[in-house]
Amino acid sequence: KAGVTQTPRYLIKTRGQQVTLSCSPISGHRSVSWYQQTPGQGLQFLFEYFSETQRNKGNFPGRFSGRQFSNSRSEMNVSTLELGDSALYLCASSLVGTSGREETQYFGPGTRLLVL
Amino acid sequence: AQSVTQLDSHVSVSEGTPVLLRCNYSSSYSPSLFWYVQHPNKGLQLLLKYTSAATLVKGINGFEAEFKKSETSFHLTKPSAHMSDAAEYFCVAFSSGTYKYIFGTGTRLKVLA
């Protein structure tokens, strides 16, 4: 079974630009979560989508948004990029809410975003 | 509110010696608990999980963890460290009521030759 895939793997943007990151979950997984990881703040939860609806949200400004499609693929968008948005963005998928109690999250390799 | 505390931000061990990474959780019930490992510039890889079956859980690469409800702990251990174990380790709790994953702040393991 293919794992969680994220594209692109690396990205360089300049301040003020916007960026869209993509995540394809494991087949059958309907829950997709996004995390931001930086050396200073560590791993922080952005949001979680389940069946095209945002089910949970972290404490990030409105510049960070996401969506999920009917095939469970998810995108996150960051508008008006700031230097502090430079980070590793991780996506994770799970069966949470789908069936049984299989709650394990599986992570993708991440997208490394550098804002100049 | 549920929380996860990893008591050590950094741990150093010599190759071949035991590893102990400590994790405490706070919850009014027995949550599902996970340990993940992250090597530099990689995603998180599942090491093991506890979901109210056996209290001693065996994972990949020789790691295991014991769930102790009385101590609200879920410490990760390995009998003999290998250089390839050098990484960051995260303890995570899952809240079934809110579908939220609560992450610890991570423990960076250094293995000395």
mmCIF file with all atom_site columns, C-alpha atoms in Angstrom:
data_model
loop_
_atom_site.group_PDB
_atom_site.id
_atom_site.type_symbol
_atom_site.label_atom_id
_atom_site.label_alt_id
_atom_site.label_comp_id
_atom_site.label_asym_id
_atom_site.label_entity_id
_atom_site.label_seq_id
_atom_site.pdbx_PDB_ins_code
_atom_site.Cartn_x
_atom_site.Cartn_y
_atom_site.Cartn_z
_atom_site.occupancy
_atom_site.B_iso_or_equiv
_atom_site.pdbx_formal_charge
_atom_site.auth_seq_id
_atom_site.auth_comp_id
_atom_site.auth_asym_id
_atom_site.auth_atom_id
_atom_site.pdbx_PDB_model_num
ATOM 1   C CA . LYS A 1 1   ? 0.000   0.000  0.000  1.00 0.00 ? 1   LYS A CA 1
ATOM 2   C CA . ALA A 1 2   ? 1.408   3.387  -0.939 1.00 0.00 ? 2   ALA A CA 1
ATOM 3   C CA . GLY A 1 3   ? 2.174   5.739  1.930  1.00 0.00 ? 3   GLY A CA 1
ATOM 4   C CA . VAL A 1 4   ? 1.304   9.374  2.386  1.00 0.00 ? 4   VAL A CA 1
ATOM 5   C CA . THR A 1 5   ? 2.772   11.490 -0.378 1.00 0.00 ? 5   THR A CA 1
ATOM 6   C CA . GLN A 1 6   ? 3.435   15.212 -0.329 1.00 0.00 ? 6   GLN A CA 1
ATOM 7   C CA . THR A 1 7   ? 4.287   17.525 -3.169 1.00 0.00 ? 7   THR A CA 1
ATOM 8   C CA . PRO A 1 8   ? 6.411   19.403 -3.736 1.00 0.00 ? 8   PRO A CA 1
ATOM 9   C CA . ARG A 1 9   ? 9.184   18.210 -1.450 1.00 0.00 ? 9   ARG A CA 1
ATOM 10  C CA . TYR A 1 10  ? 11.050  21.525 -1.512 1.00 0.00 ? 10  TYR A CA 1
ATOM 11  C CA . LEU A 1 11  ? 9.903   25.013 -2.235 1.00 0.00 ? 11  LEU A CA 1
ATOM 12  C CA . ILE A 1 12  ? 11.484  28.455 -2.204 1.00 0.00 ? 12  ILE A CA 1
ATOM 13  C CA . LYS A 1 13  ? 9.259   31.519 -2.126 1.00 0.00 ? 13  LYS A CA 1
ATOM 14  C CA . THR A 1 14  ? 9.661   35.194 -1.359 1.00 0.00 ? 14  THR A CA 1
ATOM 15  C CA . ARG A 1 15  ? 7.846   37.261 1.224  1.00 0.00 ? 15  ARG A CA 1
ATOM 16  C CA . GLY A 1 16  ? 4.348   38.277 0.200  1.00 0.00 ? 16  GLY A CA 1
ATOM 17  C CA . GLN A 1 17  ? 3.847   35.385 -2.180 1.00 0.00 ? 17  GLN A CA 1
ATOM 18  C CA . GLN A 1 18  ? 1.393   32.582 -1.609 1.00 0.00 ? 18  GLN A CA 1
ATOM 19  C CA . VAL A 1 19  ? 1.999   28.850 -1.716 1.00 0.00 ? 19  VAL A CA 1
ATOM 20  C CA . THR A 1 20  ? -0.088  25.696 -2.056 1.00 0.00 ? 20  THR A CA 1
ATOM 21  C CA . LEU A 1 21  ? 1.080   22.338 -0.733 1.00 0.00 ? 21  LEU A CA 1
ATOM 22  C CA . SER A 1 22  ? -0.518  19.034 -1.596 1.00 0.00 ? 22  SER A CA 1
ATOM 23  C CA . CYS A 1 23  ? -1.011  15.820 0.339  1.00 0.00 ? 23  CYS A CA 1
ATOM 24  C CA . SER A 1 24  ? -2.317  12.474 -0.875 1.00 0.00 ? 24  SER A CA 1
ATOM 25  C CA . PRO A 1 25  ? -3.342  10.201 2.008  1.00 0.00 ? 25  PRO A CA 1
ATOM 26  C CA . ILE A 1 26  ? -3.110  6.449  2.215  1.00 0.00 ? 26  ILE A CA 1
ATOM 27  C CA . SER A 1 27  ? -5.891  4.837  0.218  1.00 0.00 ? 27  SER A CA 1
ATOM 28  C CA . GLY A 1 28  ? -9.055  4.596  2.347  1.00 0.00 ? 28  GLY A CA 1
ATOM 29  C CA . HIS A 1 29  ? -7.957  7.221  4.865  1.00 0.00 ? 29  HIS A CA 1
ATOM 30  C CA . ARG A 1 30  ? -10.409 10.083 5.145  1.00 0.00 ? 30  ARG A CA 1
ATOM 31  C CA . SER A 1 31  ? -8.716  12.061 7.894  1.00 0.00 ? 31  SER A CA 1
ATOM 32  C CA . VAL A 1 32  ? -5.852  14.326 6.873  1.00 0.00 ? 32  VAL A CA 1
ATOM 33  C CA . SER A 1 33  ? -3.954  16.520 9.313  1.00 0.00 ? 33  SER A CA 1
ATOM 34  C CA . TRP A 1 34  ? -1.369  19.212 8.675  1.00 0.00 ? 34  TRP A CA 1
ATOM 35  C CA . TYR A 1 35  ? 1.492   20.219 10.948 1.00 0.00 ? 35  TYR A CA 1
ATOM 36  C CA . GLN A 1 36  ? 4.154   22.901 10.879 1.00 0.00 ? 36  GLN A CA 1
ATOM 37  C CA . GLN A 1 37  ? 7.562   22.064 12.296 1.00 0.00 ? 37  GLN A CA 1
ATOM 38  C CA . THR A 1 38  ? 10.209  24.680 13.039 1.00 0.00 ? 38  THR A CA 1
ATOM 39  C CA . PRO A 1 39  ? 13.340  24.575 15.216 1.00 0.00 ? 39  PRO A CA 1
ATOM 40  C CA . GLY A 1 40  ? 11.950  27.298 17.457 1.00 0.00 ? 40  GLY A CA 1
ATOM 41  C CA . GLN A 1 41  ? 8.317   26.246 17.899 1.00 0.00 ? 41  GLN A CA 1
ATOM 42  C CA . GLY A 1 42  ? 8.621   22.516 17.354 1.00 0.00 ? 42  GLY A CA 1
ATOM 43  C CA . LEU A 1 43  ? 5.728   20.548 15.914 1.00 0.00 ? 43  LEU A CA 1
ATOM 44  C CA . GLN A 1 44  ? 2.473   22.507 15.792 1.00 0.00 ? 44  GLN A CA 1
ATOM 45  C CA . PHE A 1 45  ? -0.940  21.355 14.624 1.00 0.00 ? 45  PHE A CA 1
ATOM 46  C CA . LEU A 1 46  ? -2.489  23.390 11.816 1.00 0.00 ? 46  LEU A CA 1
ATOM 47  C CA . PHE A 1 47  ? -5.788  21.690 10.988 1.00 0.00 ? 47  PHE A CA 1
ATOM 48  C CA . GLU A 1 48  ? -7.477  18.410 10.282 1.00 0.00 ? 48  GLU A CA 1
ATOM 49  C CA . TYR A 1 49  ? -9.945  17.524 7.572  1.00 0.00 ? 49  TYR A CA 1
ATOM 50  C CA . PHE A 1 50  ? -12.347 14.625 7.489  1.00 0.00 ? 50  PHE A CA 1
ATOM 51  C CA . SER A 1 51  ? -14.703 13.945 4.579  1.00 0.00 ? 51  SER A CA 1
ATOM 52  C CA . GLU A 1 52  ? -14.059 17.393 3.097  1.00 0.00 ? 52  GLU A CA 1
ATOM 53  C CA . THR A 1 53  ? -14.862 19.203 6.357  1.00 0.00 ? 53  THR A CA 1
ATOM 54  C CA . GLN A 1 54  ? -12.454 20.866 8.723  1.00 0.00 ? 54  GLN A CA 1
ATOM 55  C CA . ARG A 1 55  ? -12.907 18.960 11.965 1.00 0.00 ? 55  ARG A CA 1
ATOM 56  C CA . ASN A 1 56  ? -10.139 20.466 14.082 1.00 0.00 ? 56  ASN A CA 1
ATOM 57  C CA . LYS A 1 57  ? -8.105  23.624 13.899 1.00 0.00 ? 57  LYS A CA 1
ATOM 58  C CA . GLY A 1 58  ? -4.917  24.772 15.564 1.00 0.00 ? 58  GLY A CA 1
ATOM 59  C CA . ASN A 1 59  ? -3.968  28.275 16.576 1.00 0.00 ? 59  ASN A CA 1
ATOM 60  C CA . PHE A 1 60  ? -2.683  29.765 13.329 1.00 0.00 ? 60  PHE A CA 1
ATOM 61  C CA . PRO A 1 61  ? -3.669  32.995 11.575 1.00 0.00 ? 61  PRO A CA 1
ATOM 62  C CA . GLY A 1 62  ? -6.180  33.030 8.763  1.00 0.00 ? 62  GLY A CA 1
ATOM 63  C CA . ARG A 1 63  ? -3.357  33.191 6.204  1.00 0.00 ? 63  ARG A CA 1
ATOM 64  C CA . PHE A 1 64  ? -3.176  29.438 6.672  1.00 0.00 ? 64  PHE A CA 1
ATOM 65  C CA . SER A 1 65  ? -6.047  27.597 5.075  1.00 0.00 ? 65  SER A CA 1
ATOM 66  C CA . GLY A 1 66  ? -6.777  24.171 3.759  1.00 0.00 ? 66  GLY A CA 1
ATOM 67  C CA . ARG A 1 67  ? -9.265  22.056 1.958  1.00 0.00 ? 67  ARG A CA 1
ATOM 68  C CA . GLN A 1 68  ? -9.972  18.442 1.226  1.00 0.00 ? 68  GLN A CA 1
ATOM 69  C CA . PHE A 1 69  ? -11.332 16.963 -1.951 1.00 0.00 ? 69  PHE A CA 1
ATOM 70  C CA . SER A 1 70  ? -13.798 14.133 -2.419 1.00 0.00 ? 70  SER A CA 1
ATOM 71  C CA . ASN A 1 71  ? -10.931 11.685 -3.029 1.00 0.00 ? 71  ASN A CA 1
ATOM 72  C CA . SER A 1 72  ? -9.490  12.717 0.389  1.00 0.00 ? 72  SER A CA 1
ATOM 73  C CA . ARG A 1 73  ? -6.508  14.500 -1.124 1.00 0.00 ? 73  ARG A CA 1
ATOM 74  C CA . SER A 1 74  ? -5.815  17.706 0.738  1.00 0.00 ? 74  SER A CA 1
ATOM 75  C CA . GLU A 1 75  ? -4.153  21.007 0.038  1.00 0.00 ? 75  GLU A CA 1
ATOM 76  C CA . MET A 1 76  ? -2.998  23.709 2.350  1.00 0.00 ? 76  MET A CA 1
ATOM 77  C CA . ASN A 1 77  ? -2.458  27.291 1.301  1.00 0.00 ? 77  ASN A CA 1
ATOM 78  C CA . VAL A 1 78  ? -0.444  30.015 2.912  1.00 0.00 ? 78  VAL A CA 1
ATOM 79  C CA . SER A 1 79  ? -1.071  33.506 1.642  1.00 0.00 ? 79  SER A CA 1
ATOM 80  C CA . THR A 1 80  ? 1.148   36.567 2.085  1.00 0.00 ? 80  THR A CA 1
ATOM 81  C CA . LEU A 1 81  ? 4.156   34.546 3.143  1.00 0.00 ? 81  LEU A CA 1
ATOM 82  C CA . GLU A 1 82  ? 6.341   35.758 5.991  1.00 0.00 ? 82  GLU A CA 1
ATOM 83  C CA . LEU A 1 83  ? 9.913   34.794 6.812  1.00 0.00 ? 83  LEU A CA 1
ATOM 84  C CA . GLY A 1 84  ? 8.632   32.943 9.868  1.00 0.00 ? 84  GLY A CA 1
ATOM 85  C CA . ASP A 1 85  ? 6.614   30.600 7.669  1.00 0.00 ? 85  ASP A CA 1
ATOM 86  C CA . SER A 1 86  ? 9.819   28.836 6.680  1.00 0.00 ? 86  SER A CA 1
ATOM 87  C CA . ALA A 1 87  ? 9.305   25.351 8.029  1.00 0.00 ? 87  ALA A CA 1
ATOM 88  C CA . LEU A 1 88  ? 8.816   21.680 7.334  1.00 0.00 ? 88  LEU A CA 1
ATOM 89  C CA . TYR A 1 89  ? 5.121   21.099 6.660  1.00 0.00 ? 89  TYR A CA 1
ATOM 90  C CA . LEU A 1 90  ? 3.979   17.601 7.482  1.00 0.00 ? 90  LEU A CA 1
ATOM 91  C CA . CYS A 1 91  ? 0.825   15.867 6.435  1.00 0.00 ? 91  CYS A CA 1
ATOM 92  C CA . ALA A 1 92  ? -0.587  12.805 8.164  1.00 0.00 ? 92  ALA A CA 1
ATOM 93  C CA . SER A 1 93  ? -3.524  10.563 7.383  1.00 0.00 ? 93  SER A CA 1
ATOM 94  C CA . SER A 1 94  ? -5.534  8.122  9.450  1.00 0.00 ? 94  SER A CA 1
ATOM 95  C CA . LEU A 1 95  ? -8.718  6.091  9.582  1.00 0.00 ? 95  LEU A CA 1
ATOM 96  C CA . VAL A 1 96  ? -9.970  8.073  12.576 1.00 0.00 ? 96  VAL A CA 1
ATOM 97  C CA . GLY A 1 97  ? -13.715 8.423  12.383 1.00 0.00 ? 97  GLY A CA 1
ATOM 98  C CA . THR A 1 98  ? -13.973 5.927  9.560  1.00 0.00 ? 98  THR A CA 1
ATOM 99  C CA . SER A 1 99  ? -14.170 2.548  11.221 1.00 0.00 ? 99  SER A CA 1
ATOM 100 C CA . GLY A 1 100 ? -13.222 0.701  14.370 1.00 0.00 ? 100 GLY A CA 1
ATOM 101 C CA . ARG A 1 101 ? -10.632 2.310  16.609 1.00 0.00 ? 101 ARG A CA 1
ATOM 102 C CA . GLU A 1 102 ? -7.710  2.420  14.199 1.00 0.00 ? 102 GLU A CA 1
ATOM 103 C CA . GLU A 1 103 ? -6.293  5.780  15.237 1.00 0.00 ? 103 GLU A CA 1
ATOM 104 C CA . THR A 1 104 ? -2.745  5.542  13.992 1.00 0.00 ? 104 THR A CA 1
ATOM 105 C CA . GLN A 1 105 ? -1.544  8.543  12.045 1.00 0.00 ? 105 GLN A CA 1
ATOM 106 C CA . TYR A 1 106 ? 0.827   7.937  9.166  1.00 0.00 ? 106 TYR A CA 1
ATOM 107 C CA . PHE A 1 107 ? 3.047   10.796 8.120  1.00 0.00 ? 107 PHE A CA 1
ATOM 108 C CA . GLY A 1 108 ? 4.322   11.900 4.770  1.00 0.00 ? 108 GLY A CA 1
ATOM 109 C CA . PRO A 1 109 ? 7.927   12.973 4.163  1.00 0.00 ? 109 PRO A CA 1
ATOM 110 C CA . GLY A 1 110 ? 7.046   16.656 4.430  1.00 0.00 ? 110 GLY A CA 1
ATOM 111 C CA . THR A 1 111 ? 7.451   19.735 2.284  1.00 0.00 ? 111 THR A CA 1
ATOM 112 C CA . ARG A 1 112 ? 10.363  21.983 3.154  1.00 0.00 ? 112 ARG A CA 1
ATOM 113 C CA . LEU A 1 113 ? 9.366   25.609 2.554  1.00 0.00 ? 113 LEU A CA 1
ATOM 114 C CA . LEU A 1 114 ? 11.939  28.370 2.564  1.00 0.00 ? 114 LEU A CA 1
ATOM 115 C CA . VAL A 1 115 ? 10.710  31.959 2.497  1.00 0.00 ? 115 VAL A CA 1
ATOM 116 C CA . LEU A 1 116 ? 13.260  34.573 1.447  1.00 0.00 ? 116 LEU A CA 1
ATOM 117 C CA . ALA B 2 1   ? -7.402  18.956 29.264 1.00 0.00 ? 1   ALA B CA 1
ATOM 118 C CA . GLN B 2 2   ? -5.285  16.161 27.961 1.00 0.00 ? 2   GLN B CA 1
ATOM 119 C CA . SER B 2 3   ? -1.542  16.764 27.810 1.00 0.00 ? 3   SER B CA 1
ATOM 120 C CA . VAL B 2 4   ? 1.663   14.894 27.072 1.00 0.00 ? 4   VAL B CA 1
ATOM 121 C CA . THR B 2 5   ? 4.960   15.668 28.786 1.00 0.00 ? 5   THR B CA 1
ATOM 122 C CA . GLN B 2 6   ? 8.287   14.378 27.577 1.00 0.00 ? 6   GLN B CA 1
ATOM 123 C CA . LEU B 2 7   ? 10.514  14.871 30.573 1.00 0.00 ? 7   LEU B CA 1
ATOM 124 C CA . ASP B 2 8   ? 13.829  15.160 28.745 1.00 0.00 ? 8   ASP B CA 1
ATOM 125 C CA . SER B 2 9   ? 14.447  17.376 25.739 1.00 0.00 ? 9   SER B CA 1
ATOM 126 C CA . HIS B 2 10  ? 17.849  15.754 25.133 1.00 0.00 ? 10  HIS B CA 1
ATOM 127 C CA . VAL B 2 11  ? 19.208  12.325 26.035 1.00 0.00 ? 11  VAL B CA 1
ATOM 128 C CA . SER B 2 12  ? 22.734  11.064 25.330 1.00 0.00 ? 12  SER B CA 1
ATOM 129 C CA . VAL B 2 13  ? 23.733  7.415  25.557 1.00 0.00 ? 13  VAL B CA 1
ATOM 130 C CA . SER B 2 14  ? 26.724  5.396  24.471 1.00 0.00 ? 14  SER B CA 1
ATOM 131 C CA . GLU B 2 15  ? 26.313  2.856  21.709 1.00 0.00 ? 15  GLU B CA 1
ATOM 132 C CA . GLY B 2 16  ? 25.362  -0.513 23.174 1.00 0.00 ? 16  GLY B CA 1
ATOM 133 C CA . THR B 2 17  ? 23.864  0.912  26.368 1.00 0.00 ? 17  THR B CA 1
ATOM 134 C CA . PRO B 2 18  ? 20.145  1.028  27.238 1.00 0.00 ? 18  PRO B CA 1
ATOM 135 C CA . VAL B 2 19  ? 17.857  3.820  26.100 1.00 0.00 ? 19  VAL B CA 1
ATOM 136 C CA . LEU B 2 20  ? 15.091  5.318  28.245 1.00 0.00 ? 20  LEU B CA 1
ATOM 137 C CA . LEU B 2 21  ? 12.909  8.117  26.902 1.00 0.00 ? 21  LEU B CA 1
ATOM 138 C CA . ARG B 2 22  ? 10.272  9.260  29.356 1.00 0.00 ? 22  ARG B CA 1
ATOM 139 C CA . CYS B 2 23  ? 6.708   10.281 28.619 1.00 0.00 ? 23  CYS B CA 1
ATOM 140 C CA . ASN B 2 24  ? 3.869   11.152 30.981 1.00 0.00 ? 24  ASN B CA 1
ATOM 141 C CA . TYR B 2 25  ? 0.328   11.875 29.952 1.00 0.00 ? 25  TYR B CA 1
ATOM 142 C CA . SER B 2 26  ? -2.615  13.412 31.709 1.00 0.00 ? 26  SER B CA 1
ATOM 143 C CA . SER B 2 27  ? -6.038  12.083 30.951 1.00 0.00 ? 27  SER B CA 1
ATOM 144 C CA . SER B 2 28  ? -9.135  11.089 32.828 1.00 0.00 ? 28  SER B CA 1
ATOM 145 C CA . TYR B 2 29  ? -9.189  7.793  30.960 1.00 0.00 ? 29  TYR B CA 1
ATOM 146 C CA . SER B 2 30  ? -6.750  5.472  29.225 1.00 0.00 ? 30  SER B CA 1
ATOM 147 C CA . PRO B 2 31  ? -5.929  7.124  25.927 1.00 0.00 ? 31  PRO B CA 1
ATOM 148 C CA . SER B 2 32  ? -4.351  5.625  22.865 1.00 0.00 ? 32  SER B CA 1
ATOM 149 C CA . LEU B 2 33  ? -0.639  6.381  22.982 1.00 0.00 ? 33  LEU B CA 1
ATOM 150 C CA . PHE B 2 34  ? 2.024   6.371  20.299 1.00 0.00 ? 34  PHE B CA 1
ATOM 151 C CA . TRP B 2 35  ? 5.750   6.820  19.922 1.00 0.00 ? 35  TRP B CA 1
ATOM 152 C CA . TYR B 2 36  ? 7.131   8.218  16.676 1.00 0.00 ? 36  TYR B CA 1
ATOM 153 C CA . VAL B 2 37  ? 10.707  8.704  15.517 1.00 0.00 ? 37  VAL B CA 1
ATOM 154 C CA . GLN B 2 38  ? 11.904  11.440 13.204 1.00 0.00 ? 38  GLN B CA 1
ATOM 155 C CA . HIS B 2 39  ? 15.283  11.386 11.515 1.00 0.00 ? 39  HIS B CA 1
ATOM 156 C CA . PRO B 2 40  ? 16.660  14.698 10.230 1.00 0.00 ? 40  PRO B CA 1
ATOM 157 C CA . ASN B 2 41  ? 14.576  16.233 7.459  1.00 0.00 ? 41  ASN B CA 1
ATOM 158 C CA . LYS B 2 42  ? 12.242  13.254 7.359  1.00 0.00 ? 42  LYS B CA 1
ATOM 159 C CA . GLY B 2 43  ? 8.629   12.652 8.289  1.00 0.00 ? 43  GLY B CA 1
ATOM 160 C CA . LEU B 2 44  ? 7.575   10.906 11.472 1.00 0.00 ? 44  LEU B CA 1
ATOM 161 C CA . GLN B 2 45  ? 7.711   7.126  11.521 1.00 0.00 ? 45  GLN B CA 1
ATOM 162 C CA . LEU B 2 46  ? 5.537   5.078  13.866 1.00 0.00 ? 46  LEU B CA 1
ATOM 163 C CA . LEU B 2 47  ? 7.581   3.084  16.372 1.00 0.00 ? 47  LEU B CA 1
ATOM 164 C CA . LEU B 2 48  ? 4.765   1.564  18.395 1.00 0.00 ? 48  LEU B CA 1
ATOM 165 C CA . LYS B 2 49  ? 1.279   2.162  19.738 1.00 0.00 ? 49  LYS B CA 1
ATOM 166 C CA . TYR B 2 50  ? -0.772  1.328  22.798 1.00 0.00 ? 50  TYR B CA 1
ATOM 167 C CA . THR B 2 51  ? -4.503  0.891  22.399 1.00 0.00 ? 51  THR B CA 1
ATOM 168 C CA . SER B 2 52  ? -5.594  -0.782 25.678 1.00 0.00 ? 52  SER B CA 1
ATOM 169 C CA . ALA B 2 53  ? -4.541  -4.310 24.814 1.00 0.00 ? 53  ALA B CA 1
ATOM 170 C CA . ALA B 2 54  ? -1.262  -5.500 26.372 1.00 0.00 ? 54  ALA B CA 1
ATOM 171 C CA . THR B 2 55  ? 0.456   -2.945 28.605 1.00 0.00 ? 55  THR B CA 1
ATOM 172 C CA . LEU B 2 56  ? 3.887   -3.867 27.262 1.00 0.00 ? 56  LEU B CA 1
ATOM 173 C CA . VAL B 2 57  ? 4.068   -2.905 23.634 1.00 0.00 ? 57  VAL B CA 1
ATOM 174 C CA . LYS B 2 58  ? 6.790   -3.998 21.263 1.00 0.00 ? 58  LYS B CA 1
ATOM 175 C CA . GLY B 2 59  ? 7.679   -1.860 18.302 1.00 0.00 ? 59  GLY B CA 1
ATOM 176 C CA . ILE B 2 60  ? 10.094  -1.758 15.446 1.00 0.00 ? 60  ILE B CA 1
ATOM 177 C CA . ASN B 2 61  ? 13.888  -1.701 15.701 1.00 0.00 ? 61  ASN B CA 1
ATOM 178 C CA . GLY B 2 62  ? 13.927  -3.289 19.155 1.00 0.00 ? 62  GLY B CA 1
ATOM 179 C CA . PHE B 2 63  ? 11.997  -0.546 20.918 1.00 0.00 ? 63  PHE B CA 1
ATOM 180 C CA . GLU B 2 64  ? 9.286   -1.227 23.452 1.00 0.00 ? 64  GLU B CA 1
ATOM 181 C CA . ALA B 2 65  ? 7.134   0.800  25.811 1.00 0.00 ? 65  ALA B CA 1
ATOM 182 C CA . GLU B 2 66  ? 5.179   0.004  28.924 1.00 0.00 ? 66  GLU B CA 1
ATOM 183 C CA . PHE B 2 67  ? 1.860   1.624  29.752 1.00 0.00 ? 67  PHE B CA 1
ATOM 184 C CA . LYS B 2 68  ? 1.540   2.259  33.492 1.00 0.00 ? 68  LYS B CA 1
ATOM 185 C CA . LYS B 2 69  ? -1.842  3.677  34.369 1.00 0.00 ? 69  LYS B CA 1
ATOM 186 C CA . SER B 2 70  ? -0.963  4.228  38.031 1.00 0.00 ? 70  SER B CA 1
ATOM 187 C CA . GLU B 2 71  ? 1.975   6.408  37.012 1.00 0.00 ? 71  GLU B CA 1
ATOM 188 C CA . THR B 2 72  ? 0.328   7.820  33.867 1.00 0.00 ? 72  THR B CA 1
ATOM 189 C CA . SER B 2 73  ? 3.512   6.975  32.040 1.00 0.00 ? 73  SER B CA 1
ATOM 190 C CA . PHE B 2 74  ? 4.428   5.465  28.696 1.00 0.00 ? 74  PHE B CA 1
ATOM 191 C CA . HIS B 2 75  ? 8.232   5.334  28.660 1.00 0.00 ? 75  HIS B CA 1
ATOM 192 C CA . LEU B 2 76  ? 10.125  4.137  25.611 1.00 0.00 ? 76  LEU B CA 1
ATOM 193 C CA . THR B 2 77  ? 13.030  1.758  26.070 1.00 0.00 ? 77  THR B CA 1
ATOM 194 C CA . LYS B 2 78  ? 15.590  -0.170 24.069 1.00 0.00 ? 78  LYS B CA 1
ATOM 195 C CA . PRO B 2 79  ? 18.121  -2.580 25.575 1.00 0.00 ? 79  PRO B CA 1
ATOM 196 C CA . SER B 2 80  ? 21.044  -1.546 23.402 1.00 0.00 ? 80  SER B CA 1
ATOM 197 C CA . ALA B 2 81  ? 21.394  1.699  21.480 1.00 0.00 ? 81  ALA B CA 1
ATOM 198 C CA . HIS B 2 82  ? 22.651  1.764  17.939 1.00 0.00 ? 82  HIS B CA 1
ATOM 199 C CA . MET B 2 83  ? 24.126  4.735  16.113 1.00 0.00 ? 83  MET B CA 1
ATOM 200 C CA . SER B 2 84  ? 21.148  4.698  13.746 1.00 0.00 ? 84  SER B CA 1
ATOM 201 C CA . ASP B 2 85  ? 18.817  5.383  16.705 1.00 0.00 ? 85  ASP B CA 1
ATOM 202 C CA . ALA B 2 86  ? 20.032  8.973  16.869 1.00 0.00 ? 86  ALA B CA 1
ATOM 203 C CA . ALA B 2 87  ? 16.905  10.979 16.064 1.00 0.00 ? 87  ALA B CA 1
ATOM 204 C CA . GLU B 2 88  ? 14.047  12.895 17.640 1.00 0.00 ? 88  GLU B CA 1
ATOM 205 C CA . TYR B 2 89  ? 11.307  10.951 19.361 1.00 0.00 ? 89  TYR B CA 1
ATOM 206 C CA . PHE B 2 90  ? 7.742   12.089 19.940 1.00 0.00 ? 90  PHE B CA 1
ATOM 207 C CA . CYS B 2 91  ? 5.203   10.738 22.393 1.00 0.00 ? 91  CYS B CA 1
ATOM 208 C CA . VAL B 2 92  ? 1.611   11.276 21.234 1.00 0.00 ? 92  VAL B CA 1
ATOM 209 C CA . ALA B 2 93  ? -1.792  10.762 22.835 1.00 0.00 ? 93  ALA B CA 1
ATOM 210 C CA . PHE B 2 94  ? -5.036  10.479 20.953 1.00 0.00 ? 94  PHE B CA 1
ATOM 211 C CA . SER B 2 95  ? -8.232  11.943 22.370 1.00 0.00 ? 95  SER B CA 1
ATOM 212 C CA . SER B 2 96  ? -11.121 9.926  21.017 1.00 0.00 ? 96  SER B CA 1
ATOM 213 C CA . GLY B 2 97  ? -13.637 12.498 22.200 1.00 0.00 ? 97  GLY B CA 1
ATOM 214 C CA . THR B 2 98  ? -12.243 15.323 20.098 1.00 0.00 ? 98  THR B CA 1
ATOM 215 C CA . TYR B 2 99  ? -10.304 13.334 17.456 1.00 0.00 ? 99  TYR B CA 1
ATOM 216 C CA . LYS B 2 100 ? -7.221  15.310 18.471 1.00 0.00 ? 100 LYS B CA 1
ATOM 217 C CA . TYR B 2 101 ? -3.647  14.158 18.675 1.00 0.00 ? 101 TYR B CA 1
ATOM 218 C CA . ILE B 2 102 ? -1.668  15.671 21.554 1.00 0.00 ? 102 ILE B CA 1
ATOM 219 C CA . PHE B 2 103 ? 2.068   15.784 20.906 1.00 0.00 ? 103 PHE B CA 1
ATOM 220 C CA . GLY B 2 104 ? 4.875   15.936 23.396 1.00 0.00 ? 104 GLY B CA 1
ATOM 221 C CA . THR B 2 105 ? 7.653   18.424 22.704 1.00 0.00 ? 105 THR B CA 1
ATOM 222 C CA . GLY B 2 106 ? 10.057  15.733 21.583 1.00 0.00 ? 106 GLY B CA 1
ATOM 223 C CA . THR B 2 107 ? 13.256  14.170 22.920 1.00 0.00 ? 107 THR B CA 1
ATOM 224 C CA . ARG B 2 108 ? 16.423  14.345 20.878 1.00 0.00 ? 108 ARG B CA 1
ATOM 225 C CA . LEU B 2 109 ? 18.459  11.173 21.312 1.00 0.00 ? 109 LEU B CA 1
ATOM 226 C CA . LYS B 2 110 ? 22.183  11.322 20.753 1.00 0.00 ? 110 LYS B CA 1
ATOM 227 C CA . VAL B 2 111 ? 24.169  8.087  20.513 1.00 0.00 ? 111 VAL B CA 1
ATOM 228 C CA . LEU B 2 112 ? 27.874  8.330  21.257 1.00 0.00 ? 112 LEU B CA 1
ATOM 229 C CA . ALA B 2 113 ? 30.379  5.978  19.671 1.00 0.00 ? 113 ALA B CA 1
#
